[in-house]
Amino acid sequence: MSLTVLAGLARLRIALMIAGLSWLFGVVPPLWMRLGLGLLVLVALVLDGLIDEDKISRHYVRTKGPDDYKTAA
């Protein structure tokens, strides 16, 4: 699995834990509000994954060749 998918699953797990804790403390919104909040969470996770994927794909590491090393003396 790619790192983006794993990060998205970790964030989804956190969102589900928050939803479970709110249910445990008695916060039960109507069905239409639960669907709307679920949709917002999914959209936020997708957009966050796309932003992370863009950052990862633009990031590169420049490696040094053998001639790039200079002695201290």
PDB file of N, CA and C in Angstrom:
ATOM      1  N   MET A   1       0.838  -1.185   0.000  1.00  0.00           N
ATOM      2  CA  MET A   1       0.000   0.000   0.000  1.00  0.00           C
ATOM      3  C   MET A   1       0.880   1.244   0.000  1.00  0.00           C
ATOM      4  N   SER A   2       0.382   2.281  -0.626  1.00  0.00           N
ATOM      5  CA  SER A   2       1.153   3.517  -0.654  1.00  0.00           C
ATOM      6  C   SER A   2       1.048   4.236   0.692  1.00  0.00           C
ATOM      7  N   LEU A   3       1.988   5.109   0.929  1.00  0.00           N
ATOM      8  CA  LEU A   3       1.993   5.855   2.185  1.00  0.00           C
ATOM      9  C   LEU A   3       0.771   6.759   2.306  1.00  0.00           C
ATOM     10  N   THR A   4       0.285   7.261   1.184  1.00  0.00           N
ATOM     11  CA  THR A   4      -0.884   8.139   1.213  1.00  0.00           C
ATOM     12  C   THR A   4      -2.119   7.385   1.683  1.00  0.00           C
ATOM     13  N   VAL A   5      -2.290   6.156   1.201  1.00  0.00           N
ATOM     14  CA  VAL A   5      -3.448   5.347   1.610  1.00  0.00           C
ATOM     15  C   VAL A   5      -3.349   5.014   3.100  1.00  0.00           C
ATOM     16  N   LEU A   6      -2.147   4.652   3.555  1.00  0.00           N
ATOM     17  CA  LEU A   6      -1.976   4.330   4.968  1.00  0.00           C
ATOM     18  C   LEU A   6      -2.234   5.545   5.852  1.00  0.00           C
ATOM     19  N   ALA A   7      -1.771   6.718   5.422  1.00  0.00           N
ATOM     20  CA  ALA A   7      -2.027   7.935   6.201  1.00  0.00           C
ATOM     21  C   ALA A   7      -3.517   8.257   6.216  1.00  0.00           C
ATOM     22  N   GLY A   8      -4.191   8.070   5.084  1.00  0.00           N
ATOM     23  CA  GLY A   8      -5.633   8.295   5.036  1.00  0.00           C
ATOM     24  C   GLY A   8      -6.399   7.346   5.939  1.00  0.00           C
ATOM     25  N   LEU A   9      -5.970   6.090   5.984  1.00  0.00           N
ATOM     26  CA  LEU A   9      -6.626   5.123   6.873  1.00  0.00           C
ATOM     27  C   LEU A   9      -6.403   5.478   8.340  1.00  0.00           C
ATOM     28  N   ALA A  10      -5.218   5.978   8.660  1.00  0.00           N
ATOM     29  CA  ALA A  10      -4.961   6.393  10.045  1.00  0.00           C
ATOM     30  C   ALA A  10      -5.844   7.576  10.423  1.00  0.00           C
ATOM     31  N   ARG A  11      -6.018   8.519   9.516  1.00  0.00           N
ATOM     32  CA  ARG A  11      -6.877   9.677   9.796  1.00  0.00           C
ATOM     33  C   ARG A  11      -8.337   9.261   9.881  1.00  0.00           C
ATOM     34  N   LEU A  12      -8.735   8.308   9.052  1.00  0.00           N
ATOM     35  CA  LEU A  12     -10.110   7.797   9.120  1.00  0.00           C
ATOM     36  C   LEU A  12     -10.356   7.104  10.453  1.00  0.00           C
ATOM     37  N   ARG A  13      -9.356   6.371  10.929  1.00  0.00           N
ATOM     38  CA  ARG A  13      -9.484   5.712  12.234  1.00  0.00           C
ATOM     39  C   ARG A  13      -9.677   6.732  13.346  1.00  0.00           C
ATOM     40  N   ILE A  14      -8.964   7.840  13.277  1.00  0.00           N
ATOM     41  CA  ILE A  14      -9.110   8.894  14.284  1.00  0.00           C
ATOM     42  C   ILE A  14     -10.507   9.510  14.212  1.00  0.00           C
ATOM     43  N   ALA A  15     -11.001   9.754  12.995  1.00  0.00           N
ATOM     44  CA  ALA A  15     -12.343  10.313  12.840  1.00  0.00           C
ATOM     45  C   ALA A  15     -13.398   9.358  13.397  1.00  0.00           C
ATOM     46  N   LEU A  16     -13.221   8.054  13.176  1.00  0.00           N
ATOM     47  CA  LEU A  16     -14.169   7.082  13.705  1.00  0.00           C
ATOM     48  C   LEU A  16     -14.095   6.989  15.230  1.00  0.00           C
ATOM     49  N   MET A  17     -12.894   7.141  15.790  1.00  0.00           N
ATOM     50  CA  MET A  17     -12.774   7.147  17.251  1.00  0.00           C
ATOM     51  C   MET A  17     -13.487   8.354  17.853  1.00  0.00           C
ATOM     52  N   ILE A  18     -13.357   9.493  17.203  1.00  0.00           N
ATOM     53  CA  ILE A  18     -14.046  10.692  17.695  1.00  0.00           C
ATOM     54  C   ILE A  18     -15.555  10.508  17.618  1.00  0.00           C
ATOM     55  N   ALA A  19     -16.027   9.932  16.517  1.00  0.00           N
ATOM     56  CA  ALA A  19     -17.467   9.676  16.378  1.00  0.00           C
ATOM     57  C   ALA A  19     -17.942   8.688  17.438  1.00  0.00           C
ATOM     58  N   GLY A  20     -17.147   7.662  17.712  1.00  0.00           N
ATOM     59  CA  GLY A  20     -17.522   6.690  18.730  1.00  0.00           C
ATOM     60  C   GLY A  20     -17.552   7.294  20.124  1.00  0.00           C
ATOM     61  N   LEU A  21     -16.585   8.160  20.414  1.00  0.00           N
ATOM     62  CA  LEU A  21     -16.576   8.816  21.721  1.00  0.00           C
ATOM     63  C   LEU A  21     -17.763   9.763  21.877  1.00  0.00           C
ATOM     64  N   SER A  22     -18.114  10.470  20.818  1.00  0.00           N
ATOM     65  CA  SER A  22     -19.267  11.365  20.914  1.00  0.00           C
ATOM     66  C   SER A  22     -20.553  10.561  21.129  1.00  0.00           C
ATOM     67  N   TRP A  23     -20.658   9.402  20.479  1.00  0.00           N
ATOM     68  CA  TRP A  23     -21.830   8.543  20.692  1.00  0.00           C
ATOM     69  C   TRP A  23     -21.845   8.022  22.124  1.00  0.00           C
ATOM     70  N   LEU A  24     -20.651   7.680  22.648  1.00  0.00           N
ATOM     71  CA  LEU A  24     -20.556   7.169  24.010  1.00  0.00           C
ATOM     72  C   LEU A  24     -21.034   8.197  25.031  1.00  0.00           C
ATOM     73  N   PHE A  25     -20.776   9.474  24.752  1.00  0.00           N
ATOM     74  CA  PHE A  25     -21.196  10.532  25.667  1.00  0.00           C
ATOM     75  C   PHE A  25     -22.602  11.047  25.365  1.00  0.00           C
ATOM     76  N   GLY A  26     -23.313  10.396  24.468  1.00  0.00           N
ATOM     77  CA  GLY A  26     -24.712  10.710  24.248  1.00  0.00           C
ATOM     78  C   GLY A  26     -25.003  11.724  23.156  1.00  0.00           C
ATOM     79  N   VAL A  27     -24.028  12.078  22.350  1.00  0.00           N
ATOM     80  CA  VAL A  27     -24.263  13.007  21.241  1.00  0.00           C
ATOM     81  C   VAL A  27     -24.721  12.183  20.044  1.00  0.00           C
ATOM     82  N   VAL A  28     -26.016  12.251  19.758  1.00  0.00           N
ATOM     83  CA  VAL A  28     -26.579  11.482  18.646  1.00  0.00           C
ATOM     84  C   VAL A  28     -27.361  12.448  17.754  1.00  0.00           C
ATOM     85  N   PRO A  29     -26.734  12.947  16.686  1.00  0.00           N
ATOM     86  CA  PRO A  29     -27.443  13.868  15.789  1.00  0.00           C
ATOM     87  C   PRO A  29     -28.439  13.108  14.916  1.00  0.00           C
ATOM     88  N   PRO A  30     -29.346  13.827  14.290  1.00  0.00           N
ATOM     89  CA  PRO A  30     -30.293  13.176  13.375  1.00  0.00           C
ATOM     90  C   PRO A  30     -29.556  12.515  12.200  1.00  0.00           C
ATOM     91  N   LEU A  31     -30.260  11.629  11.511  1.00  0.00           N
ATOM     92  CA  LEU A  31     -29.654  10.864  10.424  1.00  0.00           C
ATOM     93  C   LEU A  31     -29.097  11.767   9.327  1.00  0.00           C
ATOM     94  N   TRP A  32     -29.816  12.813   8.937  1.00  0.00           N
ATOM     95  CA  TRP A  32     -29.350  13.675   7.851  1.00  0.00           C
ATOM     96  C   TRP A  32     -28.067  14.401   8.249  1.00  0.00           C
ATOM     97  N   MET A  33     -27.935  14.748   9.527  1.00  0.00           N
ATOM     98  CA  MET A  33     -26.723  15.427   9.974  1.00  0.00           C
ATOM     99  C   MET A  33     -25.550  14.443  10.033  1.00  0.00           C
ATOM    100  N   ARG A  34     -25.817  13.195  10.442  1.00  0.00           N
ATOM    101  CA  ARG A  34     -24.764  12.184  10.452  1.00  0.00           C
ATOM    102  C   ARG A  34     -24.252  11.905   9.048  1.00  0.00           C
ATOM    103  N   LEU A  35     -25.165  11.837   8.089  1.00  0.00           N
ATOM    104  CA  LEU A  35     -24.751  11.621   6.699  1.00  0.00           C
ATOM    105  C   LEU A  35     -23.930  12.799   6.170  1.00  0.00           C
ATOM    106  N   GLY A  36     -24.369  14.010   6.503  1.00  0.00           N
ATOM    107  CA  GLY A  36     -23.630  15.205   6.081  1.00  0.00           C
ATOM    108  C   GLY A  36     -22.245  15.272   6.694  1.00  0.00           C
ATOM    109  N   LEU A  37     -22.142  14.960   7.980  1.00  0.00           N
ATOM    110  CA  LEU A  37     -20.837  14.963   8.641  1.00  0.00           C
ATOM    111  C   LEU A  37     -19.931  13.866   8.087  1.00  0.00           C
ATOM    112  N   GLY A  38     -20.510  12.709   7.810  1.00  0.00           N
ATOM    113  CA  GLY A  38     -19.727  11.623   7.207  1.00  0.00           C
ATOM    114  C   GLY A  38     -19.207  12.003   5.840  1.00  0.00           C
ATOM    115  N   LEU A  39     -20.044  12.672   5.060  1.00  0.00           N
ATOM    116  CA  LEU A  39     -19.617  13.134   3.740  1.00  0.00           C
ATOM    117  C   LEU A  39     -18.501  14.169   3.856  1.00  0.00           C
ATOM    118  N   LEU A  40     -18.636  15.091   4.807  1.00  0.00           N
ATOM    119  CA  LEU A  40     -17.579  16.089   5.021  1.00  0.00           C
ATOM    120  C   LEU A  40     -16.262  15.439   5.437  1.00  0.00           C
ATOM    121  N   VAL A  41     -16.328  14.435   6.299  1.00  0.00           N
ATOM    122  CA  VAL A  41     -15.110  13.730   6.719  1.00  0.00           C
ATOM    123  C   VAL A  41     -14.464  13.036   5.531  1.00  0.00           C
ATOM    124  N   LEU A  42     -15.249  12.371   4.697  1.00  0.00           N
ATOM    125  CA  LEU A  42     -14.694  11.690   3.527  1.00  0.00           C
ATOM    126  C   LEU A  42     -14.066  12.665   2.545  1.00  0.00           C
ATOM    127  N   VAL A  43     -14.724  13.783   2.302  1.00  0.00           N
ATOM    128  CA  VAL A  43     -14.173  14.799   1.398  1.00  0.00           C
ATOM    129  C   VAL A  43     -12.870  15.358   1.965  1.00  0.00           C
ATOM    130  N   ALA A  44     -12.852  15.616   3.273  1.00  0.00           N
ATOM    131  CA  ALA A  44     -11.633  16.147   3.896  1.00  0.00           C
ATOM    132  C   ALA A  44     -10.497  15.143   3.799  1.00  0.00           C
ATOM    133  N   LEU A  45     -10.784  13.853   3.993  1.00  0.00           N
ATOM    134  CA  LEU A  45      -9.743  12.838   3.886  1.00  0.00           C
ATOM    135  C   LEU A  45      -9.206  12.717   2.464  1.00  0.00           C
ATOM    136  N   VAL A  46     -10.094  12.778   1.483  1.00  0.00           N
ATOM    137  CA  VAL A  46      -9.660  12.690   0.086  1.00  0.00           C
ATOM    138  C   VAL A  46      -8.809  13.904  -0.279  1.00  0.00           C
ATOM    139  N   LEU A  47      -9.267  15.092   0.081  1.00  0.00           N
ATOM    140  CA  LEU A  47      -8.498  16.299  -0.243  1.00  0.00           C
ATOM    141  C   LEU A  47      -7.159  16.307   0.489  1.00  0.00           C
ATOM    142  N   ASP A  48      -7.143  15.860   1.726  1.00  0.00           N
ATOM    143  CA  ASP A  48      -5.899  15.799   2.475  1.00  0.00           C
ATOM    144  C   ASP A  48      -4.929  14.815   1.832  1.00  0.00           C
ATOM    145  N   GLY A  49      -5.451  13.684   1.379  1.00  0.00           N
ATOM    146  CA  GLY A  49      -4.605  12.715   0.686  1.00  0.00           C
ATOM    147  C   GLY A  49      -4.056  13.258  -0.619  1.00  0.00           C
ATOM    148  N   LEU A  50      -4.876  13.991  -1.358  1.00  0.00           N
ATOM    149  CA  LEU A  50      -4.396  14.584  -2.611  1.00  0.00           C
ATOM    150  C   LEU A  50      -3.321  15.627  -2.358  1.00  0.00           C
ATOM    151  N   ILE A  51      -3.497  16.420  -1.322  1.00  0.00           N
ATOM    152  CA  ILE A  51      -2.492  17.430  -0.987  1.00  0.00           C
ATOM    153  C   ILE A  51      -1.190  16.751  -0.570  1.00  0.00           C
ATOM    154  N   ASP A  52      -1.283  15.708   0.264  1.00  0.00           N
ATOM    155  CA  ASP A  52      -0.084  14.979   0.682  1.00  0.00           C
ATOM    156  C   ASP A  52       0.598  14.317  -0.503  1.00  0.00           C
ATOM    157  N   GLU A  53      -0.180  13.735  -1.401  1.00  0.00           N
ATOM    158  CA  GLU A  53       0.390  13.081  -2.571  1.00  0.00           C
ATOM    159  C   GLU A  53       1.128  14.092  -3.442  1.00  0.00           C
ATOM    160  N   ASP A  54       0.574  15.286  -3.575  1.00  0.00           N
ATOM    161  CA  ASP A  54       1.224  16.327  -4.361  1.00  0.00           C
ATOM    162  C   ASP A  54       2.528  16.757  -3.705  1.00  0.00           C
ATOM    163  N   LYS A  55       2.536  16.884  -2.386  1.00  0.00           N
ATOM    164  CA  LYS A  55       3.761  17.267  -1.674  1.00  0.00           C
ATOM    165  C   LYS A  55       4.825  16.184  -1.805  1.00  0.00           C
ATOM    166  N   ILE A  56       4.406  14.922  -1.693  1.00  0.00           N
ATOM    167  CA  ILE A  56       5.363  13.826  -1.774  1.00  0.00           C
ATOM    168  C   ILE A  56       5.925  13.709  -3.186  1.00  0.00           C
ATOM    169  N   SER A  57       5.082  13.874  -4.199  1.00  0.00           N
ATOM    170  CA  SER A  57       5.551  13.702  -5.570  1.00  0.00           C
ATOM    171  C   SER A  57       6.458  14.848  -6.005  1.00  0.00           C
ATOM    172  N   ARG A  58       6.301  16.053  -5.419  1.00  0.00           N
ATOM    173  CA  ARG A  58       7.166  17.161  -5.786  1.00  0.00           C
ATOM    174  C   ARG A  58       8.472  17.173  -5.005  1.00  0.00           C
ATOM    175  N   HIS A  59       8.512  16.414  -3.917  1.00  0.00           N
ATOM    176  CA  HIS A  59       9.701  16.390  -3.084  1.00  0.00           C
ATOM    177  C   HIS A  59      10.696  15.390  -3.648  1.00  0.00           C
ATOM    178  N   TYR A  60      11.907  15.801  -3.770  1.00  0.00           N
ATOM    179  CA  TYR A  60      12.938  14.892  -4.237  1.00  0.00           C
ATOM    180  C   TYR A  60      14.206  15.125  -3.423  1.00  0.00           C
ATOM    181  N   VAL A  61      15.055  14.156  -3.454  1.00  0.00           N
ATOM    182  CA  VAL A  61      16.307  14.231  -2.718  1.00  0.00           C
ATOM    183  C   VAL A  61      17.431  14.296  -3.731  1.00  0.00           C
ATOM    184  N   ARG A  62      18.275  15.298  -3.593  1.00  0.00           N
ATOM    185  CA  ARG A  62      19.419  15.429  -4.485  1.00  0.00           C
ATOM    186  C   ARG A  62      20.554  14.611  -3.891  1.00  0.00           C
ATOM    187  N   THR A  63      21.022  13.667  -4.656  1.00  0.00           N
ATOM    188  CA  THR A  63      22.147  12.864  -4.193  1.00  0.00           C
ATOM    189  C   THR A  63      23.439  13.474  -4.692  1.00  0.00           C
ATOM    190  N   LYS A  64      24.480  13.303  -3.933  1.00  0.00           N
ATOM    191  CA  LYS A  64      25.782  13.830  -4.327  1.00  0.00           C
ATOM    192  C   LYS A  64      26.541  12.774  -5.116  1.00  0.00           C
ATOM    193  N   GLY A  65      27.194  13.236  -6.135  1.00  0.00           N
ATOM    194  CA  GLY A  65      28.058  12.359  -6.891  1.00  0.00           C
ATOM    195  C   GLY A  65      29.419  12.271  -6.225  1.00  0.00           C
ATOM    196  N   PRO A  66      30.280  11.385  -6.707  1.00  0.00           N
ATOM    197  CA  PRO A  66      31.598  11.234  -6.093  1.00  0.00           C
ATOM    198  C   PRO A  66      32.441  12.518  -6.164  1.00  0.00           C
ATOM    199  N   ASP A  67      32.207  13.370  -7.161  1.00  0.00           N
ATOM    200  CA  ASP A  67      33.014  14.586  -7.310  1.00  0.00           C
ATOM    201  C   ASP A  67      32.506  15.744  -6.449  1.00  0.00           C
ATOM    202  N   ASP A  68      31.355  15.592  -5.799  1.00  0.00           N
ATOM    203  CA  ASP A  68      30.788  16.684  -5.001  1.00  0.00           C
ATOM    204  C   ASP A  68      31.393  16.797  -3.609  1.00  0.00           C
ATOM    205  N   TYR A  69      32.134  15.797  -3.170  1.00  0.00           N
ATOM    206  CA  TYR A  69      32.715  15.836  -1.825  1.00  0.00           C
ATOM    207  C   TYR A  69      34.024  16.588  -1.846  1.00  0.00           C
ATOM    208  N   LYS A  70      34.202  17.469  -0.874  1.00  0.00           N
ATOM    209  CA  LYS A  70      35.429  18.265  -0.796  1.00  0.00           C
ATOM    210  C   LYS A  70      36.128  17.947   0.512  1.00  0.00           C
ATOM    211  N   THR A  71      37.390  17.951   0.498  1.00  0.00           N
ATOM    212  CA  THR A  71      38.133  17.680   1.728  1.00  0.00           C
ATOM    213  C   THR A  71      38.173  18.926   2.598  1.00  0.00           C
ATOM    214  N   ALA A  72      38.354  18.735   3.885  1.00  0.00           N
ATOM    215  CA  ALA A  72      38.361  19.853   4.821  1.00  0.00           C
ATOM    216  C   ALA A  72      39.672  20.623   4.756  1.00  0.00           C
ATOM    217  N   ALA A  73      40.731  20.011   4.322  1.00  0.00           N
ATOM    218  CA  ALA A  73      42.044  20.683   4.344  1.00  0.00           C
ATOM    219  C   ALA A  73      42.259  21.544   3.138  1.00  0.00           C
TER     220      ALA A  73
END
